[in-house]
Coordinates of C-alpha atoms in Angstrom, one line a residue:
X11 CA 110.9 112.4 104.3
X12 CA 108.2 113.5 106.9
X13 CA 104.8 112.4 107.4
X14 CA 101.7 114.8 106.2
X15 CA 99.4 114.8 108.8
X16 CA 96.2 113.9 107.4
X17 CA 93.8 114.6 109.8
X18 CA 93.6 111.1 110.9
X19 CA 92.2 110.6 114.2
X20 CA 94.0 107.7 116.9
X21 CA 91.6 107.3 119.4
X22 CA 88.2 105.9 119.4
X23 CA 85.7 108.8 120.9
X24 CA 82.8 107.5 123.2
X25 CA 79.6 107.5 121.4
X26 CA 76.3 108.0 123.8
X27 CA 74.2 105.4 124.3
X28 CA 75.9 102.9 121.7
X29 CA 72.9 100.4 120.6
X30 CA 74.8 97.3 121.3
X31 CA 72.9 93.9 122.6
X32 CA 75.6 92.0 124.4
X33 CA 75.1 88.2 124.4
X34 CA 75.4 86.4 127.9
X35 CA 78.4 84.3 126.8
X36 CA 80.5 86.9 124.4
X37 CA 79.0 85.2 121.1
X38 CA 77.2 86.4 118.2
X39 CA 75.2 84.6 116.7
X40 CA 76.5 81.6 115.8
X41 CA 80.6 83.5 116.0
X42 CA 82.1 82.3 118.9
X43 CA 84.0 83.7 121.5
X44 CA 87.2 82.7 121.5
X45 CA 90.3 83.1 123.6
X46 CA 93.8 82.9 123.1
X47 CA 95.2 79.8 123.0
X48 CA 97.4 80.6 126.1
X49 CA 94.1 81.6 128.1
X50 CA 92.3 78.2 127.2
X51 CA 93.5 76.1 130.1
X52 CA 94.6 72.6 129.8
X53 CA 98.5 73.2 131.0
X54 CA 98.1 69.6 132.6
X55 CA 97.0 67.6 130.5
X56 CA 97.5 66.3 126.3
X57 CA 95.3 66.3 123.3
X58 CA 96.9 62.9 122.2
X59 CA 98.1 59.2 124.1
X60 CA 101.8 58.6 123.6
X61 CA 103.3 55.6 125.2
X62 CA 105.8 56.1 128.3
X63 CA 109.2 56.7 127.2
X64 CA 111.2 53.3 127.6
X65 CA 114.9 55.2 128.1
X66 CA 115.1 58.2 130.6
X67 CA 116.6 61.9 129.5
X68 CA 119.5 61.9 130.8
X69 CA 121.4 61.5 126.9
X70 CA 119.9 64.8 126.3
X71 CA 122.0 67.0 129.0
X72 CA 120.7 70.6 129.4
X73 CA 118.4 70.1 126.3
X74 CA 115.9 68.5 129.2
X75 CA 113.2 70.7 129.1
X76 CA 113.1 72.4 132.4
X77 CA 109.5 74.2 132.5
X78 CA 106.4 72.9 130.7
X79 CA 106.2 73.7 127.1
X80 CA 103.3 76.8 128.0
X81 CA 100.3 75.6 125.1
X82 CA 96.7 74.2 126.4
X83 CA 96.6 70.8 125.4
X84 CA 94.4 70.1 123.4
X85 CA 92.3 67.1 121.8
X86 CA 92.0 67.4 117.8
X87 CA 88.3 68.7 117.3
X88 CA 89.2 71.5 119.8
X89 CA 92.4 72.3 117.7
X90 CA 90.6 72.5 114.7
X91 CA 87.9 74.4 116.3
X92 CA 89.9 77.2 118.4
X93 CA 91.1 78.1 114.7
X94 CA 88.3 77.7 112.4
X95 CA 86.8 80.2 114.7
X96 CA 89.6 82.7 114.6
X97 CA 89.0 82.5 111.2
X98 CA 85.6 83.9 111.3
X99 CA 87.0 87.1 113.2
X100 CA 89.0 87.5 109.4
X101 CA 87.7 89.2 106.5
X102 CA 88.5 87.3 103.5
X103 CA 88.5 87.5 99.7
X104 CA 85.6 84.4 99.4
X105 CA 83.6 86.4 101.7
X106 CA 83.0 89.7 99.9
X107 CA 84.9 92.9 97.8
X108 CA 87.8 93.4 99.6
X109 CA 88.5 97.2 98.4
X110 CA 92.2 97.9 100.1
X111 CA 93.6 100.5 97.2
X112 CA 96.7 99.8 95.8
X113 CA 96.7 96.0 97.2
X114 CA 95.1 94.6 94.2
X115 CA 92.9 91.8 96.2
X116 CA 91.9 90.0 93.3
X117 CA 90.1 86.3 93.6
X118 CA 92.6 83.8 93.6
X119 CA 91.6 81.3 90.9
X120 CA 91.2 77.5 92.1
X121 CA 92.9 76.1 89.2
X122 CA 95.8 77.9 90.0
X123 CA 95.5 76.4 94.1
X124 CA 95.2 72.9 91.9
X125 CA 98.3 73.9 89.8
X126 CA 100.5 74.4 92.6
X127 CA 99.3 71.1 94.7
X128 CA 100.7 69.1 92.0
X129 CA 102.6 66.3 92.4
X130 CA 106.4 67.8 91.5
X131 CA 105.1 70.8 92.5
X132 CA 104.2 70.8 96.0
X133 CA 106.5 68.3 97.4
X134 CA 109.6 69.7 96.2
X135 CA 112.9 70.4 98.1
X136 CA 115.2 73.1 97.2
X137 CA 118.7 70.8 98.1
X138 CA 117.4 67.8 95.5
X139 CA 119.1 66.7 92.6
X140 CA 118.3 69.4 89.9
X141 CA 117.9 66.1 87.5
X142 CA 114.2 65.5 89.4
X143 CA 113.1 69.1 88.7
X144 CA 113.4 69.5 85.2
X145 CA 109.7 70.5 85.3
X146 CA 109.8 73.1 87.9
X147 CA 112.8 74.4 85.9
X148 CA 111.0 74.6 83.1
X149 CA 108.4 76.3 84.6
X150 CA 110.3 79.2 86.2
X151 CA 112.1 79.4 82.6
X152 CA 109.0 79.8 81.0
X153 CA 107.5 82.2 83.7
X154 CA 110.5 84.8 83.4
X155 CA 109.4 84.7 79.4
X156 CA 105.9 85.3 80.4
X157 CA 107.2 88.3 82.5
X158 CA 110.2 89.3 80.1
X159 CA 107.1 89.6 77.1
X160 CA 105.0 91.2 79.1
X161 CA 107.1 94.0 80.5
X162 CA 109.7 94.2 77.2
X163 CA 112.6 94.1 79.7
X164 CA 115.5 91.9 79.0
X165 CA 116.1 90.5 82.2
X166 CA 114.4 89.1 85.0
X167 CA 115.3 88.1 88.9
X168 CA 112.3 85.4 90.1
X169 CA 114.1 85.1 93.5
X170 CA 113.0 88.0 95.1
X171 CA 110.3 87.2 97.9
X172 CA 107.5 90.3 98.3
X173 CA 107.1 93.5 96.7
X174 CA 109.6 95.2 99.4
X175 CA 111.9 92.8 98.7
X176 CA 112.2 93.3 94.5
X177 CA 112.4 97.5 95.5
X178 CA 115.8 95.7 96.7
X179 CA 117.1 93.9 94.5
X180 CA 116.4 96.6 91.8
X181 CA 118.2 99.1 93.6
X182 CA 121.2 96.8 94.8
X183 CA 121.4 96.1 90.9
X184 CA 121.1 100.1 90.2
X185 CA 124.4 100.3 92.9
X186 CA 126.1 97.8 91.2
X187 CA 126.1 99.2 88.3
X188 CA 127.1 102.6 89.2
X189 CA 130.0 101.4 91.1
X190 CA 131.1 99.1 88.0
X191 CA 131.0 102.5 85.8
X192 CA 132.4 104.7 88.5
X193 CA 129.9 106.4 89.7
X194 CA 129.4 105.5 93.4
X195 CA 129.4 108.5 94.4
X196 CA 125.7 109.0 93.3
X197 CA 124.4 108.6 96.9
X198 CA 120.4 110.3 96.3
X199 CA 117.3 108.5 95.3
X200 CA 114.1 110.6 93.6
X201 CA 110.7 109.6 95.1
X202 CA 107.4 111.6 94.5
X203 CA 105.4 112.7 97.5
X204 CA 102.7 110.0 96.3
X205 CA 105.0 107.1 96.7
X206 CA 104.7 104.0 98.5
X207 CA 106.6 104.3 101.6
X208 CA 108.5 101.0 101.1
X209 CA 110.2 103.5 98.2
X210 CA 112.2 105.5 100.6
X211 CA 112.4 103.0 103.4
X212 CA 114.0 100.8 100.9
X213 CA 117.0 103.2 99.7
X214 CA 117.8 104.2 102.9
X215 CA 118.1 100.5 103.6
X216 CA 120.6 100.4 100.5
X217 CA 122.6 103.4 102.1
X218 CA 121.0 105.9 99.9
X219 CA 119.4 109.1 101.2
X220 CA 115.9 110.4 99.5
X221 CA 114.8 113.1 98.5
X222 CA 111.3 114.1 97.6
X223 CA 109.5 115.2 94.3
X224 CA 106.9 117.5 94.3
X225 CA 103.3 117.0 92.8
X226 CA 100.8 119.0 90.6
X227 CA 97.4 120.0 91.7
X228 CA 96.3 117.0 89.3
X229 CA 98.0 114.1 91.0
X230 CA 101.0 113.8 89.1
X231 CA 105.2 114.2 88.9
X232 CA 105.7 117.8 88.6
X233 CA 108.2 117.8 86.0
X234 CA 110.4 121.7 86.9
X235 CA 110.7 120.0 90.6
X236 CA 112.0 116.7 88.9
X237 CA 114.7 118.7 86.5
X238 CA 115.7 120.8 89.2
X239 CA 116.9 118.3 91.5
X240 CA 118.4 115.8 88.6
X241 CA 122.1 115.9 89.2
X242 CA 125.2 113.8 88.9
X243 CA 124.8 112.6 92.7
X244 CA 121.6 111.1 91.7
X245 CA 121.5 107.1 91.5
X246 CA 117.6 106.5 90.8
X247 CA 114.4 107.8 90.6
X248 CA 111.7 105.6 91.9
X249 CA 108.0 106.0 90.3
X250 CA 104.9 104.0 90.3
X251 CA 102.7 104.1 87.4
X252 CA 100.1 104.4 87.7
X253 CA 100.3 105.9 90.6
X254 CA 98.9 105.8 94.0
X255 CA 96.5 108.3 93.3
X256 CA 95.0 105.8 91.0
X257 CA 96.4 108.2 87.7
X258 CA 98.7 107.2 84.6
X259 CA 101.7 109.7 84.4
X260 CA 101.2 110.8 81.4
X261 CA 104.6 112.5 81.2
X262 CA 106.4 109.2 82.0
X263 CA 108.5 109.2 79.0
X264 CA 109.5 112.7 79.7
X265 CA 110.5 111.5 83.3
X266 CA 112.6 108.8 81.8
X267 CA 114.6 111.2 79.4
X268 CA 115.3 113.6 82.1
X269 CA 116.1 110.9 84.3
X270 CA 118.6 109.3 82.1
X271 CA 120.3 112.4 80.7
X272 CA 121.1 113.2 84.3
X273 CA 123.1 109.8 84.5
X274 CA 120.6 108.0 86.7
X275 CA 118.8 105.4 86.8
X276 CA 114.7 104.8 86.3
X277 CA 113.1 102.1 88.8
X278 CA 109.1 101.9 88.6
X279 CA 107.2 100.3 91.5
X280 CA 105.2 97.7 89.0
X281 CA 102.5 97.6 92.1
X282 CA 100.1 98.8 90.2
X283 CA 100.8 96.5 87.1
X284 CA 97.3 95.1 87.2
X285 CA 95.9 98.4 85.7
X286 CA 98.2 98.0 82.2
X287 CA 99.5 94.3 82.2
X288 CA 98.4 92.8 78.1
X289 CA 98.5 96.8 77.4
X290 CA 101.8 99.2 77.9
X291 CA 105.0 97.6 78.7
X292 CA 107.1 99.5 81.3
X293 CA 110.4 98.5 78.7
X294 CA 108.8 100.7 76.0
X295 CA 108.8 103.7 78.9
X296 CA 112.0 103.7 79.7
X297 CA 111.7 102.0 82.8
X298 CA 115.4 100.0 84.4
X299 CA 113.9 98.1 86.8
X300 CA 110.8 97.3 87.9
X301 CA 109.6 94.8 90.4
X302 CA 105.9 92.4 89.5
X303 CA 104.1 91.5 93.0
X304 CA 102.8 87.9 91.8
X305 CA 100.4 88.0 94.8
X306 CA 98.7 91.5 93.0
X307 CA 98.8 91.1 89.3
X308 CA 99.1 87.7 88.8
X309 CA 96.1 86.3 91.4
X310 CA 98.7 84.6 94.1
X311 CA 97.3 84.8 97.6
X312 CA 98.1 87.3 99.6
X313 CA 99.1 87.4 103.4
X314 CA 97.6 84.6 105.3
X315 CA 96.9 82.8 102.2
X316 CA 100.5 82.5 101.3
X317 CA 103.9 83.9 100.7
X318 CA 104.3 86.6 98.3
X319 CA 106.8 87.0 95.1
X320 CA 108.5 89.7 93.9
X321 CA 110.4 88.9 90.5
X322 CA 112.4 92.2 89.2
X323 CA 112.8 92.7 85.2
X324 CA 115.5 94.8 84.6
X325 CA 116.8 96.6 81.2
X326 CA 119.2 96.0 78.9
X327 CA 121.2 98.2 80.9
X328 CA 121.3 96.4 83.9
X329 CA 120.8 92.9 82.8
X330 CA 124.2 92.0 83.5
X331 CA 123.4 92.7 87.3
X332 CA 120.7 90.2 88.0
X333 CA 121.2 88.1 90.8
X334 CA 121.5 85.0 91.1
X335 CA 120.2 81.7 90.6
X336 CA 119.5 82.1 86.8
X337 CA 117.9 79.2 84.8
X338 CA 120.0 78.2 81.7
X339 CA 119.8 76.0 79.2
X340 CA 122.4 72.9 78.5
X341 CA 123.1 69.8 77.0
X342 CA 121.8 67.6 79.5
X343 CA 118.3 69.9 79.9
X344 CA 117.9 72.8 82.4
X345 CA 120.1 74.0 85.5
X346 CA 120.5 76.8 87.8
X347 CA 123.3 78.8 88.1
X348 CA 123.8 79.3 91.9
X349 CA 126.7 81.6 91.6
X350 CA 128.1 84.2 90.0
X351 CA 131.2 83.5 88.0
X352 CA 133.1 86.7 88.3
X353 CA 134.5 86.6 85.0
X354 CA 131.2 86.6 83.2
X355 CA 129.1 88.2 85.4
X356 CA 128.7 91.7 87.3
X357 CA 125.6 90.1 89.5
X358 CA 125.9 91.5 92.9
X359 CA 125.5 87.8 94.6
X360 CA 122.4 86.9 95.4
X361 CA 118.8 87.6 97.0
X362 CA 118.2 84.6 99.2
X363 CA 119.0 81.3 100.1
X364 CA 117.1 79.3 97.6
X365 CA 115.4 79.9 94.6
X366 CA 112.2 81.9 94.9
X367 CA 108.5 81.2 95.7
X368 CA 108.1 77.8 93.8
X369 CA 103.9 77.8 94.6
X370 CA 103.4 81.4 93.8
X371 CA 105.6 80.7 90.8
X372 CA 103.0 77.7 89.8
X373 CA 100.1 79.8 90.4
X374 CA 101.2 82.8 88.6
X375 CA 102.3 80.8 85.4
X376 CA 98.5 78.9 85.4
X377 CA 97.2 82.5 86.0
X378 CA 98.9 83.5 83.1
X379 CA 98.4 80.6 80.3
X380 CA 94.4 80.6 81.9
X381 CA 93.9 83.9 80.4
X382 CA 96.4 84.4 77.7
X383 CA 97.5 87.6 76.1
X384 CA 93.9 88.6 75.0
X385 CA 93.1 87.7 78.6
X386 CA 96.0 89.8 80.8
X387 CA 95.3 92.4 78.3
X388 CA 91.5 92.1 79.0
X389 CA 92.1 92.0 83.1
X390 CA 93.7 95.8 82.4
X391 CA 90.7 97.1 80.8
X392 CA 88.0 95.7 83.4
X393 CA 90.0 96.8 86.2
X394 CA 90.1 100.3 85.4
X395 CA 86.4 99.8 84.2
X396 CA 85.2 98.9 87.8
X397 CA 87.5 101.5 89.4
X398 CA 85.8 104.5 86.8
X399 CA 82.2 103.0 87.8
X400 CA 83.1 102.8 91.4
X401 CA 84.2 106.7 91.0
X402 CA 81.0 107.7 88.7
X403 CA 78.4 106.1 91.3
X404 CA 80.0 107.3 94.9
X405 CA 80.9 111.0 93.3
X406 CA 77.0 112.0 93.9
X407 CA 78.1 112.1 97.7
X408 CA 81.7 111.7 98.0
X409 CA 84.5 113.6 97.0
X410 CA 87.0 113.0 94.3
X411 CA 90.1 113.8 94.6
X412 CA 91.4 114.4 91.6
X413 CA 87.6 114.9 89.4
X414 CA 88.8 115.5 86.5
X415 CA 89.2 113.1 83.8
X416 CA 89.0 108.9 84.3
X417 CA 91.1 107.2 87.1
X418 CA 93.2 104.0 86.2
X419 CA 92.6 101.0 88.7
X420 CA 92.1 102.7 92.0
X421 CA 89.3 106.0 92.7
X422 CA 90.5 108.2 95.3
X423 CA 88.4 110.5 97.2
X424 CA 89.3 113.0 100.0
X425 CA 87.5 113.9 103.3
X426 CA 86.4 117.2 101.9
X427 CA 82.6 115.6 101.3
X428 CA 82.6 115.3 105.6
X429 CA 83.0 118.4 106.7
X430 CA 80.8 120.1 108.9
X431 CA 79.5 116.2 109.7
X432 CA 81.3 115.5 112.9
X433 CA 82.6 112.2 111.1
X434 CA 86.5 111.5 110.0
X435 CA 87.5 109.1 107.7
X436 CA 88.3 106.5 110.2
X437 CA 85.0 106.8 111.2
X438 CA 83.2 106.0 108.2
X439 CA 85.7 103.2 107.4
X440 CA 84.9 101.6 110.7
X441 CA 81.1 101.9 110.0
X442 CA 82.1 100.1 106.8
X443 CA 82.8 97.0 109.0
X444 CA 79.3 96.9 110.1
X445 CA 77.8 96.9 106.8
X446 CA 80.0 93.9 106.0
X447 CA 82.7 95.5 104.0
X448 CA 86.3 95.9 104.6
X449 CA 87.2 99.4 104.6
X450 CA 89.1 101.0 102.0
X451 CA 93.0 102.2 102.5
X452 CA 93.0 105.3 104.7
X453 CA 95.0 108.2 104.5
X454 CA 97.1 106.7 101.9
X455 CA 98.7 108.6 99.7
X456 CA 99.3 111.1 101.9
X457 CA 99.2 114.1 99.4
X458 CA 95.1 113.2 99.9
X459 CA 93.8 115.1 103.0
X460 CA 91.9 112.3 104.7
X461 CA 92.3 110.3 101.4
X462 CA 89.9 106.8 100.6
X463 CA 91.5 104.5 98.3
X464 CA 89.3 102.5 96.5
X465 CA 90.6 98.9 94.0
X466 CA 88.0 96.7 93.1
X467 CA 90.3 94.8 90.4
X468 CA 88.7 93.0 87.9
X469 CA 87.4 90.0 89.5
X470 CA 84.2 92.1 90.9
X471 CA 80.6 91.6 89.3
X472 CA 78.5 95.0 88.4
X473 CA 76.2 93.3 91.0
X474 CA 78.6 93.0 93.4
X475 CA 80.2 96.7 92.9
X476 CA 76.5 97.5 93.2
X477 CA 76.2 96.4 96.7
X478 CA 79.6 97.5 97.9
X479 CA 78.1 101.3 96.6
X480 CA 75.0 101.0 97.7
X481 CA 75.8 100.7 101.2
X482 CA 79.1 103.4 101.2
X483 CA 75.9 106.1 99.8
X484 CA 73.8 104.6 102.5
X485 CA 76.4 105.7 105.1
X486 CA 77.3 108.8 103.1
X487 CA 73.9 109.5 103.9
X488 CA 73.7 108.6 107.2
X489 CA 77.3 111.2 107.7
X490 CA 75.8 114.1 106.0
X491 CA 72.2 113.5 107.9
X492 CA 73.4 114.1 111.4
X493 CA 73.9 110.9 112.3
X494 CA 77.1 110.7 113.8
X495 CA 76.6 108.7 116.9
X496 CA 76.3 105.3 114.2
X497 CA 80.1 106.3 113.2
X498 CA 81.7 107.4 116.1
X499 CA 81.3 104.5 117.8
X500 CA 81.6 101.6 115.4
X501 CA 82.1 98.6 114.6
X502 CA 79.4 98.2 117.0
X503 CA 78.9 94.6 115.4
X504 CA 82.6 93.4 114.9
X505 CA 84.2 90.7 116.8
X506 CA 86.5 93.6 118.2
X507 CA 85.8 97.0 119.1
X508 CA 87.7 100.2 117.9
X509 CA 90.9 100.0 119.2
X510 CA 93.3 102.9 121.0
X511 CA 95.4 103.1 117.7
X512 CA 97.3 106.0 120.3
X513 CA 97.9 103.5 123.3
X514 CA 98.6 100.2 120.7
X515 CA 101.4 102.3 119.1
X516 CA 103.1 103.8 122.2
X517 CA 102.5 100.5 124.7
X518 CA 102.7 97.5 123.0
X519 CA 101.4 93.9 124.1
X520 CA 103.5 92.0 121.9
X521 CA 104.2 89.2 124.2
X522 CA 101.2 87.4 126.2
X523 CA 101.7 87.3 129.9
X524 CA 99.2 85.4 132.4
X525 CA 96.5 88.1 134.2
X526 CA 95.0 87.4 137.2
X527 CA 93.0 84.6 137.6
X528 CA 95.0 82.8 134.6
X529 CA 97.2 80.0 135.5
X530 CA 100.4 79.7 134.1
X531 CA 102.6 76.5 133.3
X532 CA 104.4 75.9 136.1
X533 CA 108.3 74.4 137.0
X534 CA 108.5 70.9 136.1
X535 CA 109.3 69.4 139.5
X536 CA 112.3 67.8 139.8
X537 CA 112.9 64.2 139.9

């Protein structure tokens, strides 16, 4: 596959006379300027009093530590401090909207952070006894129901770590089962242009090589490319849906047909599961496989906040090749299988170590029994609502682009609205920053020329969607009314300034080194 260009710019352009009051110290405010923690001094001495050591080194051999361990020691309060305030450099869901498009950064519910600090919950070990976790068994049992229900899918994998991650076990499961029929010679994955581009990254990964689908003017698979390239070396096609132009493919069922008759395989990115959890179930479609990012649909934190999940529900027809652990049933309560038995099982192996995500598990399940069926179903239908009024207000400036008819859970808009203005994309998303809003997802999907991807989910007040388009028109304004020396510049008021995306990308700092004037740990001296 090859990368559209967009028109996206890489390197900040100088903006005249830049009206930016520079503190005498580097703060703001009451932010902070803060170093690294290599560049805050202290290589001599310790944040804490430890008694001399009563026996020398010497029963260590060459694990004696022959340079100083290289961190500033530090006391407590300025450990707490030096990251509390590279916190406040962060943008954060508790701060405001946080409108990255297909990321689906949804609040993260505090009963669910209560769920999963549970005693039992938080404190458990992978290698114990599986007699003293007949609850968290029972839990990940009745979580793959929730998931089974929800999707109509036979089968589910919970092991599976990230989104990324699930796209693999799906497709090593889609292998499997070709080779157990046969038909490994099928060596060529489907994707749409649209795709995420952990799609293609993750069946070359497999072994498979991709090619792409084309799309109609209107944002969708275009089904006479599809037929014409459905053959018996196909293994899969992989489809999100919605899609990442924030529309339902309305000919999905039609994709699955064609798909199938052609021998292959259907695997659905469930990314964008938010918009039609409670309402369509993928089984029902067609779908094979389909991973569920816990950490989108299902309110677990993202990044930062914690590790994500990736479970992967699978159909009847590839049930047989879920990985293991499995949670089963037995006369003395609940166990895990940890390995296939070859006799009764096709599984490929398995996807990791251990078991899965145990606290996105917890927070997904009290996610899921907080809301309810009515609830899930009702998340749908108010994310798609925000994402339609975020689209109806910003269209009296911006540019849709697709216009025509509703979007699902994301809006998309192109950079067609900026011509003429002097002002790119990147430029009004950095402005974004100084107005106190994350920006959007940039020239993503790359079919969009210039493209702004928009997901409020469902968690956003009208008051708060309000404010969040109040201050995009504001801008819009501020584009289309000459004023491009507040864009071309900015952030003028982040922490950071614009960075050389150009000279990042080609040479890399990805390993601190002292500069002059910083003093590095030295040699211990010998004894």
């Amino acid at each position: 596959m090859t990368m559209a260009n967009v028109g996206r710019p890489t390197r900040p352009e100088a903006a005249a006379n830049p009206d930016d009051h520079r503190s005498l110290t580097g703060g703001r405010g009451l932010l902070q300027d803060e170093p690294l923690l290599f560049e805050l001094g202290g290589w001599d001495k310790t944040g804490v009093d430890l008694p001399e050591p009563e026996h020398d080194a010497s029963d260590l051999g060459d694990l004696v530590r022959s340079r100083k361990i290289g961190l500033a020691g530090l006391s407590e309060p300025e450990a707490m401090r030096h990251y509390v305030r590279l916190s406040q450099k962060n943008h954060a869901i508790d701060l405001a909207l946080y409108p990255l498009g297909s990321c689906t950064m949804k609040h993260n519910p505090r009963l669910n952070e209560k769920a999963a600090r549970l005693p039992g919950f938080a404190d458990l070990h992978p290698l114990q006894p599986q007699s003293t976790t007949q609850g968290a068994l029972e839990l990940m049992d009745r979580l793959a129901h929730w998931l089974k229900t929800l999707t109509g899918m036979p089968a589910v994998a919970l092991s599976p770590k990230a989104g990324a991650h699930g796209e693999l076990c799906g497709l090593l499961c889609i292998k499997a089962a070709h080779e157990a029929a046969g038909q490994g010679h099928r060596r060529t994955v489907l994707v749409p242009t649209s795709a995420h581009g952990t799609n293609p990254a993750t069946a070359a990964f497999v072994g498979y090589s991709v090619t792409e689908i084309a799309q109609t003017a209107d944002g969708r698979v275009d089904l006479a490319d599809l037929e014409s390239k459905l053959s018996d070396q196909i293994a899969a096609i992989m489809v999100t849906n919605p899609n990442t132009c924030g529309l339902f493919e309305r000919d999905i069922i039609e994709i699955s047909r064609l798909t199938h008759a052609a021998g292959a395989y259907f695997y659905c990115d469930g990314a964008n599961f938010n918009a039609i959890v409670g309402r369509v179930k993928p089984g029902d479609l067609g779908v094979d496989a389909m991973h569920i990012n816990l950490h989108k649909t299902f309110s677990t934190p993202h990044g930062g906040g914690g590790p994500g999940a990736g479970p992967v529900v699978l159909s009847e027809a590839l049930a047989a090749f879920v990985p293991a652990p499995w949670v089963v049933h037995g006369k003395d309560g609940l166990h895990l299988v940890e390995e296939a038995i070859e006799e009764a099982s096709a599984a490929f192996g398995r996807m990791c170590a251990f078991h899965g995500q145990m606290g996105m598990f917890v927070r997904a399940y009290a996610y899921m029994r907080s809301h309810g069926s009515d609830g899930l179903r009702q998340v749908a239908e108010d994310a798609v609502l925000n994402a339609n009024y975020i689209k109806a207000r910003l269209s009296e400036l911006m540019s849709p682009a697709f216009p025509e008819g509703p979007c699902m859970h994301e809006a998309l808009f192109d950079d067609a609205w900026l011509d003429g203005t002097g002002v790119t994309t990147l430029d009004f998303a950095k402005a974004m920053i100084d107005e106190g809003f994350h920006p959007m997802t940039m020239y993503f999907p790359l079919v969009v020329h210039g493209a702004m991807l928009i997901e409020p989910t469902e968690t956003e007040s009208k008051a708060e969607l309000d404010r969040f388009c109040d201050a995009l028109l504001a801008l819009a304004r501020a584009a289309k009314g000459n004023d491009a020396e507040r864009f071309k510049g900015a952030p003028y008021l982040a922490p950071m300034r614009r960075l050389d995306e150009t000279l990042a990308a080609r040479k890399p700092k990805l390993t601190w080194r002292p500069e002059h004037g910083t003093v590095a740990p030295a040699p211990l001296a010998a004894e």
